[in-house]
Tab-separated table of C-alpha atoms in Angstrom:
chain	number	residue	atom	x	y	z
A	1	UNK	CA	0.000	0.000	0.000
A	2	UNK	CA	1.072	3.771	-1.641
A	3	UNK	CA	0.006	6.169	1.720
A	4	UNK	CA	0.322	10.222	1.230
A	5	UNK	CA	-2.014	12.327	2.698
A	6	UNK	CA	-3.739	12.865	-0.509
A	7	UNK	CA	-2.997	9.455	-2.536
A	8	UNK	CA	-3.332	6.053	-1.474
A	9	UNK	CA	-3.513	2.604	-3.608
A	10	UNK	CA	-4.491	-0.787	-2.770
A	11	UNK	CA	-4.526	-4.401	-4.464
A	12	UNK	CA	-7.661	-6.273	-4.951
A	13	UNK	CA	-7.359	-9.786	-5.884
A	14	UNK	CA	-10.440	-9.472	-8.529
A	15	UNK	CA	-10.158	-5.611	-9.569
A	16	UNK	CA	-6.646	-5.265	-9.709
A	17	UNK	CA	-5.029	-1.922	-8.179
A	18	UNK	CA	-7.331	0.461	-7.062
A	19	UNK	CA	-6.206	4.159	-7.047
A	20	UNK	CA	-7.582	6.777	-4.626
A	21	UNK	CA	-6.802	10.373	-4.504
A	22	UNK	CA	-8.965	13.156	-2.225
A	23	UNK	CA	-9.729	16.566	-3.361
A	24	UNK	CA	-10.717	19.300	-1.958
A	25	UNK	CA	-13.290	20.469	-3.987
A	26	UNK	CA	-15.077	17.323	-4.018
A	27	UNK	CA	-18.547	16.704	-2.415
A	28	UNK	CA	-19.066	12.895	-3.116
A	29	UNK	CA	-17.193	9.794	-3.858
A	30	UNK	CA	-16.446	9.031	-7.372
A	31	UNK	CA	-15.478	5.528	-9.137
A	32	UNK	CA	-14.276	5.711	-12.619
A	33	UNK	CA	-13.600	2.352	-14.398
A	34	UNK	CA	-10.318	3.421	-17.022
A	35	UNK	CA	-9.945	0.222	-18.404
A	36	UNK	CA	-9.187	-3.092	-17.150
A	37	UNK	CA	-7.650	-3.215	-13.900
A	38	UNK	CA	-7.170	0.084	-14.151
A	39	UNK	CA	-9.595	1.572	-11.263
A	40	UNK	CA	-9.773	5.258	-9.685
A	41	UNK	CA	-11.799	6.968	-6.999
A	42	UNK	CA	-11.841	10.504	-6.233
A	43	UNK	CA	-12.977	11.331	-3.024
A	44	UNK	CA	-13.891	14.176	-0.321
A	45	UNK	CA	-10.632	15.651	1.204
A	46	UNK	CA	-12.427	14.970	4.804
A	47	UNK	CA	-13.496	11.283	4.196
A	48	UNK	CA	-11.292	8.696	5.605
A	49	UNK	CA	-9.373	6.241	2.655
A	50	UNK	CA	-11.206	3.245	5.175
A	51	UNK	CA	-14.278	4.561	4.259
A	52	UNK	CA	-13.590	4.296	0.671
A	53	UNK	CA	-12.163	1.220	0.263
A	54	UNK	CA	-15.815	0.059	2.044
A	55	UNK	CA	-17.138	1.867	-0.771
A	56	UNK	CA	-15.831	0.160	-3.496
A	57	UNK	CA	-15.775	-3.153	-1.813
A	58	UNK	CA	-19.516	-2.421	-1.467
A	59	UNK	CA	-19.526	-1.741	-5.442
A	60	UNK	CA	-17.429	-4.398	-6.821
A	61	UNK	CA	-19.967	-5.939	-8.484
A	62	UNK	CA	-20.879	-3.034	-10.755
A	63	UNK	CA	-17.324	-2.310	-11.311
A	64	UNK	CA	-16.610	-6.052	-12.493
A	65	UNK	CA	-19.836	-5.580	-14.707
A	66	UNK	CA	-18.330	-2.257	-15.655
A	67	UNK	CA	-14.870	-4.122	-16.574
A	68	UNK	CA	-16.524	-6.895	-18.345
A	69	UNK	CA	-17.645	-4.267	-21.079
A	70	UNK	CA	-14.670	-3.076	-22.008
A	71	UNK	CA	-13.170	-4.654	-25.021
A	72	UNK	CA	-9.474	-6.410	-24.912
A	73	UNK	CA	-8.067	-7.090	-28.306
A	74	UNK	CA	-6.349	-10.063	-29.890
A	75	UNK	CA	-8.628	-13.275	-29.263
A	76	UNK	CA	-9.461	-15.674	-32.036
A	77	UNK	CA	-12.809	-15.803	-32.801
A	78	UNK	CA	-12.726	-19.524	-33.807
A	79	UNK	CA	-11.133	-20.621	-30.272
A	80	UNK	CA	-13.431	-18.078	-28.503
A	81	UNK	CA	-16.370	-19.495	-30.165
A	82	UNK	CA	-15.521	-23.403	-28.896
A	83	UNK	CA	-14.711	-21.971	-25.810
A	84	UNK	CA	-18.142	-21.164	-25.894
A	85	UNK	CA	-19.531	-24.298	-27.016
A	86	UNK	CA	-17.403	-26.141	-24.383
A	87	UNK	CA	-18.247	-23.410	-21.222
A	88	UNK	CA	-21.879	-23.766	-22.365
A	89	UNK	CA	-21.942	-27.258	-22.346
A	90	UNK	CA	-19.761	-27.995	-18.784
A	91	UNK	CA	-19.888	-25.125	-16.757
A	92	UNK	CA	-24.003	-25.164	-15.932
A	93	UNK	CA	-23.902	-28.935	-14.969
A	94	UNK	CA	-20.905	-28.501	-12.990
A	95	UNK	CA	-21.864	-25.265	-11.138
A	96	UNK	CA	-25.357	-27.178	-10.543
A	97	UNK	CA	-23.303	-30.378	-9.048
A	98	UNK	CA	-21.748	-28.379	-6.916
A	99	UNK	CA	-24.665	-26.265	-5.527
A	100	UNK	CA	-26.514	-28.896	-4.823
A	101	UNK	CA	-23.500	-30.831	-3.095
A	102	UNK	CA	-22.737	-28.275	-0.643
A	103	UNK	CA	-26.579	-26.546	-0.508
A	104	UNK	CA	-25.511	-23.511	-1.684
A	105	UNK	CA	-28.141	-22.237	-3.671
A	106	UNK	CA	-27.845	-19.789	-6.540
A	107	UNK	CA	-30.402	-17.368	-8.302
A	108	UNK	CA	-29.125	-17.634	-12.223
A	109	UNK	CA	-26.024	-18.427	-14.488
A	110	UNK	CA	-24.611	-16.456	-17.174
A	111	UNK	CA	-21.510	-17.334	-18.891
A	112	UNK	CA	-19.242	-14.414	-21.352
A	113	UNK	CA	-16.424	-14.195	-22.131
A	114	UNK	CA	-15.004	-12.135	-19.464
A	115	UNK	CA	-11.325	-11.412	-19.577
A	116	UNK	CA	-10.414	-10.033	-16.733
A	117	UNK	CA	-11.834	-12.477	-14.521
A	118	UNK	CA	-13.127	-16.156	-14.310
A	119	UNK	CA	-16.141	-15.860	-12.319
A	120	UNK	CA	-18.065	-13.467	-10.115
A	121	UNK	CA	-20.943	-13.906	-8.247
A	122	UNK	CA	-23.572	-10.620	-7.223
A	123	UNK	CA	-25.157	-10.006	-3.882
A	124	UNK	CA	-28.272	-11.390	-5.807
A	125	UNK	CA	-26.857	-14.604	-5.787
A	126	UNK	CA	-26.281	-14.576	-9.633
A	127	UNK	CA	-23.132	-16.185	-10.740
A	128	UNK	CA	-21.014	-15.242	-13.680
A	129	UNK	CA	-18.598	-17.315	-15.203
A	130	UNK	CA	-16.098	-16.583	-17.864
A	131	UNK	CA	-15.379	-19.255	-20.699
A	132	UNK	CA	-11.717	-18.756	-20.181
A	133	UNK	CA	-12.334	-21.408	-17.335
A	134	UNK	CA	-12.667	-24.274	-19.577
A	135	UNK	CA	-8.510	-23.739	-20.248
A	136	UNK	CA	-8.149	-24.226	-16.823
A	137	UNK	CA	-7.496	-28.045	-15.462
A	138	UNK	CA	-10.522	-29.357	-13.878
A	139	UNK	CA	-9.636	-29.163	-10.327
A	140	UNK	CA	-9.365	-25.356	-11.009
A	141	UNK	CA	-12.182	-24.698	-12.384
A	142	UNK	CA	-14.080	-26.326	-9.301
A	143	UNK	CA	-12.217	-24.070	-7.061
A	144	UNK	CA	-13.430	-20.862	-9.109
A	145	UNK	CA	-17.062	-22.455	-8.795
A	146	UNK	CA	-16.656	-23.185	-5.429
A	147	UNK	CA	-14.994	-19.618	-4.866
A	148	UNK	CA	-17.897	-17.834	-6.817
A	149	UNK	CA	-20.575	-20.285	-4.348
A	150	UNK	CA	-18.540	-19.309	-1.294
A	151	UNK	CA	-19.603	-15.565	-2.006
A	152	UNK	CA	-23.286	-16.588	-1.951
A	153	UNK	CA	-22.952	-16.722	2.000
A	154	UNK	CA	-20.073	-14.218	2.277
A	155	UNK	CA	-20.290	-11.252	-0.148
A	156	UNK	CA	-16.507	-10.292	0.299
A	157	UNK	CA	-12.693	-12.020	1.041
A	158	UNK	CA	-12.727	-11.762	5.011
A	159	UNK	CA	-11.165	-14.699	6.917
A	160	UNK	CA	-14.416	-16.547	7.184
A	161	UNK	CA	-15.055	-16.264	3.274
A	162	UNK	CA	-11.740	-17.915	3.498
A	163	UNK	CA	-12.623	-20.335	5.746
A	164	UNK	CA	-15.594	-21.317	4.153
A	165	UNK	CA	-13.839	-21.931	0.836
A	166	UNK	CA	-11.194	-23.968	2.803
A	167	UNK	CA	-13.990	-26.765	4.376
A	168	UNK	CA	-16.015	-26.513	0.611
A	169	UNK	CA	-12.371	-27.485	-1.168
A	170	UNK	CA	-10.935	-29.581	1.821
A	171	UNK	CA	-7.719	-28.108	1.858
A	172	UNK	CA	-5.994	-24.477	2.235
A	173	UNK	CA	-8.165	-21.979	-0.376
A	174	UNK	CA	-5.619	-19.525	-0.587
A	175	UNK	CA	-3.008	-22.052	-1.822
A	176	UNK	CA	-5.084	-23.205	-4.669
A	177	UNK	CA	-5.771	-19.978	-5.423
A	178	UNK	CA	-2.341	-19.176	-5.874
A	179	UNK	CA	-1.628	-21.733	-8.278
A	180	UNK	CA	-4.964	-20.165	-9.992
A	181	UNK	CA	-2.927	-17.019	-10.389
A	182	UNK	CA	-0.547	-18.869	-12.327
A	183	UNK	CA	-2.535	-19.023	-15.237
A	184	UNK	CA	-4.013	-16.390	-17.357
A	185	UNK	CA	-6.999	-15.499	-19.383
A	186	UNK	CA	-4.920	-14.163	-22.245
């Protein structure tokens, strides 16, 4: 973490870095979505940067939906489009499997083809779930179900999110989700 008395920046495991900068002149709390991972908030000089971090935790899923619009260059439309057919086929069964295993209910699925993340899930209970997953080995792509499942009870990455991934996967979350950050969507 960047600290000034005007700047600060933080690192989200989902959104990326996360830039905030206070002015004076400002009178409310502002979250512009630059491209992805590529975040900024403008705040109040008097509001504390605790307060806006709450903030945007409390808006990452419109920023995700936000970041899921903006176009990244340079896929193949051919592999995108079996991707697709593959995600489409898999992912719903899977995701249902899974649900039902653990009783973790869900409202809807939607699968895109979301780039800068491979799954999200909304405090409505509505999971997303990019097709990028099916390059993923299988294992994997059960913890980013399970992950996405885990939020349906806890809407954010505080210990017991983490321990509540950790009893759903049966061993440490946070080291298969580093060997998740090994691989990439592009």
């Amino acid at each position: 973490n960047k600290i000034s008395s005007k700047r600060k920046s933080f690192q989200d495991l989902e959104l990326g870095e996360v830039f905030l900068q206070k002015y004076k002149g400002a009178k409310s709390i502002k979250i512009r979505v630059k491209a992805k991972k590529q975040i900024k908030v403008s705040l109040p000089f008097f509001m504390k940067f605790d307060d806006a971090i709450k903030f945007v935790e409390e808006k990452k899923a419109w920023i995700e939906e936000i970041q899921d619009l903006i176009p990244v260059k340079n896929f193949d439309p051919e592999e995108e489009k079996l991707l697709r057919r593959k995600a489409h086929a898999y992912l719903p069964f899977r995701l249902k499997t899974l649900s039902e295993k653990h009783n973790l209910p869900f409202k809807r699925l939607s699968i895109r083809a979301s780039k800068t993340r491979w799954g999200s899930c909304s405090s409505a209970k509505n999971i997303n779930l990019s097709i990028y997953l099916m390059k993923l080995p299988e294992h994997l792509i059960d913890y980013v179900i399970l992950h996405e499942l885990a939020h349906t009870i806890h809407q954010n990455h505080s210990k017991s999110f983490w321990q509540a991934l950790s009893s759903l996967l049966g061993q440490e979350a946070k080291l298969v989700d580093k060997e998740l950050k090994v691989h990439r969507i592009s």
